[in-house]
Amino acid sequence: MIKKKFNKITYISSSQYPSKEANLIHVLKMSDELTGYADYVDLYVWKNLSWQVSDPKKFYNLKNDFTIKYFSFNFIGSSFINSLILTLKEFNKTTLVYSRNIRGSFFTLLFGIPNILEIHEPYSAFSKIDKFLFKLVLKNKNLKLIVLISDELKKIMNFSTLEIQKKII
């Protein structure tokens, strides 16, 4: 999937950390793997205030070092604000964004940061704002790949243009 070495990869997730949820464990394992493609990897997550992990590397069986950072605000509807703040923090520091968040991709693409966007749900399930932003994300030249998590999702999304189809894995 990723062929070259980057200075810094920023992974934007909607997961809560720490957690025993499969979603977070997958995100942590992905971050662990991304360290092989970058000098630095930062993972942005929501902070779970209900419990803590003293040694995440041991608890989650991680092999490599990466930084876990938290979104600034943790309230319903704050993903838009957090995405903008994250972009302003990471602008000129990040060479690639791997995102599971359309809003995060949108803002980082606005600032010219190359993106890989991972999609987990069909377009019909997007909010109105995310549908609008997704259309803009698809048109951005810095969108490098779209990762769809299943063949069924690829069929449902039904991307019509050849240019976008070339970016899908």
Protein backbone atom coordinates (compact mmCIF):
# COMPACT_ATOMS: atom_id res chain seq x y z
CA MET A 1 0.00 0.00 0.00
CA ILE A 2 2.60 2.59 1.07
CA LYS A 3 5.80 2.34 -0.92
CA LYS A 4 8.00 5.18 0.26
CA LYS A 5 9.35 6.41 3.57
CA PHE A 6 7.75 9.54 5.04
CA ASN A 7 9.07 11.93 7.64
CA LYS A 8 5.83 11.91 9.63
CA ILE A 9 2.49 10.14 9.26
CA THR A 10 -0.48 11.44 11.22
CA TYR A 11 -3.27 8.90 11.76
CA ILE A 12 -6.68 10.44 12.50
CA SER A 13 -9.09 8.05 14.19
CA SER A 14 -12.50 8.31 15.79
CA SER A 15 -11.58 5.68 18.39
CA GLN A 16 -11.50 6.19 22.13
CA TYR A 17 -8.25 5.45 23.91
CA PRO A 18 -7.73 3.41 25.98
CA SER A 19 -10.30 0.76 25.20
CA LYS A 20 -10.68 -2.97 24.60
CA GLU A 21 -12.83 -2.31 21.52
CA ALA A 22 -11.73 -4.04 18.32
CA ASN A 23 -11.85 -0.70 16.50
CA LEU A 24 -9.14 0.80 18.71
CA ILE A 25 -7.02 -2.34 18.69
CA HIS A 26 -7.04 -2.28 14.88
CA VAL A 27 -6.10 1.43 14.87
CA LEU A 28 -3.21 0.77 17.27
CA LYS A 29 -1.96 -2.17 15.19
CA MET A 30 -2.16 0.00 12.05
CA SER A 31 -0.19 2.75 13.78
CA ASP A 32 2.35 0.15 14.86
CA GLU A 33 2.74 -0.98 11.23
CA LEU A 34 2.90 2.59 9.88
CA THR A 35 6.09 3.16 11.88
CA GLY A 36 7.83 1.08 9.20
CA TYR A 37 6.98 3.76 6.65
CA ALA A 38 7.78 6.92 8.60
CA ASP A 39 10.32 8.35 10.98
CA TYR A 40 7.45 9.47 13.24
CA VAL A 41 3.83 8.40 13.61
CA ASP A 42 1.26 10.38 15.60
CA LEU A 43 -2.14 8.84 16.35
CA TYR A 44 -5.03 11.16 17.23
CA VAL A 45 -7.85 9.63 19.29
CA TRP A 46 -10.61 10.60 21.71
CA LYS A 47 -9.58 10.36 25.35
CA ASN A 48 -11.45 7.73 27.36
CA LEU A 49 -11.64 9.16 30.87
CA SER A 50 -13.15 6.03 32.44
CA TRP A 51 -9.93 3.99 32.65
CA GLN A 52 -6.20 4.10 31.94
CA VAL A 53 -3.46 1.81 30.68
CA SER A 54 -0.07 2.17 32.36
CA ASP A 55 1.95 0.39 29.66
CA PRO A 56 0.13 0.58 26.29
CA LYS A 57 2.93 -1.16 24.41
CA LYS A 58 2.64 -4.22 26.64
CA PHE A 59 -1.15 -4.14 27.09
CA TYR A 60 -1.84 -3.96 23.32
CA ASN A 61 1.19 -6.05 22.29
CA LEU A 62 2.73 -3.27 20.18
CA LYS A 63 6.23 -3.58 18.74
CA ASN A 64 7.12 -0.03 17.76
CA ASP A 65 7.04 3.45 19.22
CA PHE A 66 4.51 6.04 18.10
CA THR A 67 2.87 8.98 19.82
CA ILE A 68 -0.75 8.92 20.97
CA LYS A 69 -2.30 12.38 21.02
CA TYR A 70 -5.77 13.45 22.03
CA PHE A 71 -8.24 15.69 20.29
CA SER A 72 -8.59 19.05 22.05
CA PHE A 73 -12.32 18.91 22.69
CA ASN A 74 -14.44 15.94 23.69
CA PHE A 75 -18.11 16.81 23.23
CA ILE A 76 -20.80 15.90 20.70
CA GLY A 77 -20.27 17.83 17.49
CA SER A 78 -16.65 18.72 18.25
CA SER A 79 -15.10 16.68 15.40
CA PHE A 80 -15.29 19.66 13.06
CA ILE A 81 -13.43 21.91 15.51
CA ASN A 82 -10.96 19.17 16.41
CA SER A 83 -10.20 18.49 12.73
CA LEU A 84 -9.43 22.14 12.14
CA ILE A 85 -7.25 22.43 15.27
CA LEU A 86 -5.40 19.22 14.36
CA THR A 87 -4.73 20.58 10.87
CA LEU A 88 -3.35 23.84 12.22
CA LYS A 89 -1.11 21.92 14.68
CA GLU A 90 0.18 19.47 12.09
CA PHE A 91 0.51 21.79 9.09
CA ASN A 92 4.16 21.79 7.93
CA LYS A 93 4.97 18.84 10.24
CA THR A 94 3.13 15.96 8.57
CA THR A 95 4.03 14.44 5.20
CA LEU A 96 1.06 12.03 5.03
CA VAL A 97 -2.30 11.74 6.79
CA TYR A 98 -4.02 8.38 7.16
CA SER A 99 -7.57 9.13 8.20
CA ARG A 100 -10.79 7.36 9.16
CA ASN A 101 -12.43 10.77 9.43
CA ILE A 102 -13.81 12.69 6.44
CA ARG A 103 -13.59 16.01 8.27
CA GLY A 104 -9.98 15.40 9.22
CA SER A 105 -9.16 14.53 5.62
CA PHE A 106 -11.00 17.58 4.33
CA PHE A 107 -9.10 20.08 6.45
CA THR A 108 -5.67 18.50 6.00
CA LEU A 109 -6.26 18.30 2.23
CA LEU A 110 -7.15 22.01 2.23
CA PHE A 111 -3.65 22.64 3.54
CA GLY A 112 -2.11 20.43 0.87
CA ILE A 113 -1.20 17.45 3.06
CA PRO A 114 -1.42 14.16 1.10
CA ASN A 115 -4.10 11.80 2.42
CA ILE A 116 -5.22 8.20 2.54
CA LEU A 117 -8.88 8.01 3.55
CA GLU A 118 -10.31 4.80 5.01
CA ILE A 119 -14.09 4.41 4.68
CA HIS A 120 -16.17 2.08 6.88
CA GLU A 121 -19.73 2.91 5.89
CA PRO A 122 -21.67 3.60 2.69
CA TYR A 123 -22.20 7.12 1.44
CA SER A 124 -25.91 6.86 2.35
CA ALA A 125 -24.93 6.64 6.05
CA PHE A 126 -22.87 9.87 5.95
CA SER A 127 -24.26 12.99 7.58
CA LYS A 128 -25.26 15.83 5.23
CA ILE A 129 -22.09 17.75 6.02
CA ASP A 130 -19.92 14.65 5.50
CA LYS A 131 -21.59 13.97 2.13
CA PHE A 132 -20.74 17.51 1.06
CA LEU A 133 -17.15 17.30 2.36
CA PHE A 134 -16.64 13.84 0.86
CA LYS A 135 -17.42 15.19 -2.61
CA LEU A 136 -14.78 17.88 -2.10
CA VAL A 137 -12.27 15.36 -0.73
CA LEU A 138 -12.70 13.18 -3.84
CA LYS A 139 -11.83 16.12 -6.09
CA ASN A 140 -8.63 17.01 -4.24
CA LYS A 141 -5.41 16.10 -6.04
CA ASN A 142 -3.69 15.24 -2.74
CA LEU A 143 -6.08 12.39 -2.00
CA LYS A 144 -3.75 9.47 -2.74
CA LEU A 145 -5.85 6.43 -1.82
CA ILE A 146 -9.32 5.48 -0.66
CA VAL A 147 -9.36 2.34 1.46
CA LEU A 148 -12.74 0.59 1.47
CA ILE A 149 -12.88 -2.12 4.09
CA SER A 150 -14.81 -4.70 2.06
CA ASP A 151 -15.70 -5.69 -1.48
CA GLU A 152 -19.37 -5.16 -0.60
CA LEU A 153 -18.63 -1.57 0.36
CA LYS A 154 -16.81 -1.11 -2.96
CA LYS A 155 -19.97 -2.23 -4.78
CA ILE A 156 -22.23 0.01 -2.69
CA MET A 157 -20.01 3.09 -3.09
CA ASN A 158 -20.03 2.62 -6.89
CA PHE A 159 -17.44 5.25 -7.85
CA SER A 160 -18.17 6.19 -11.42
CA THR A 161 -15.05 8.00 -12.58
CA LEU A 162 -11.98 6.06 -13.65
CA GLU A 163 -9.71 8.58 -11.90
CA ILE A 164 -11.28 7.81 -8.53
CA GLN A 165 -11.44 4.06 -9.22
CA LYS A 166 -7.64 4.06 -9.62
CA LYS A 167 -7.29 5.34 -6.05
CA ILE A 168 -9.44 2.64 -4.44
CA ILE A 169 -8.02 -0.38 -2.64
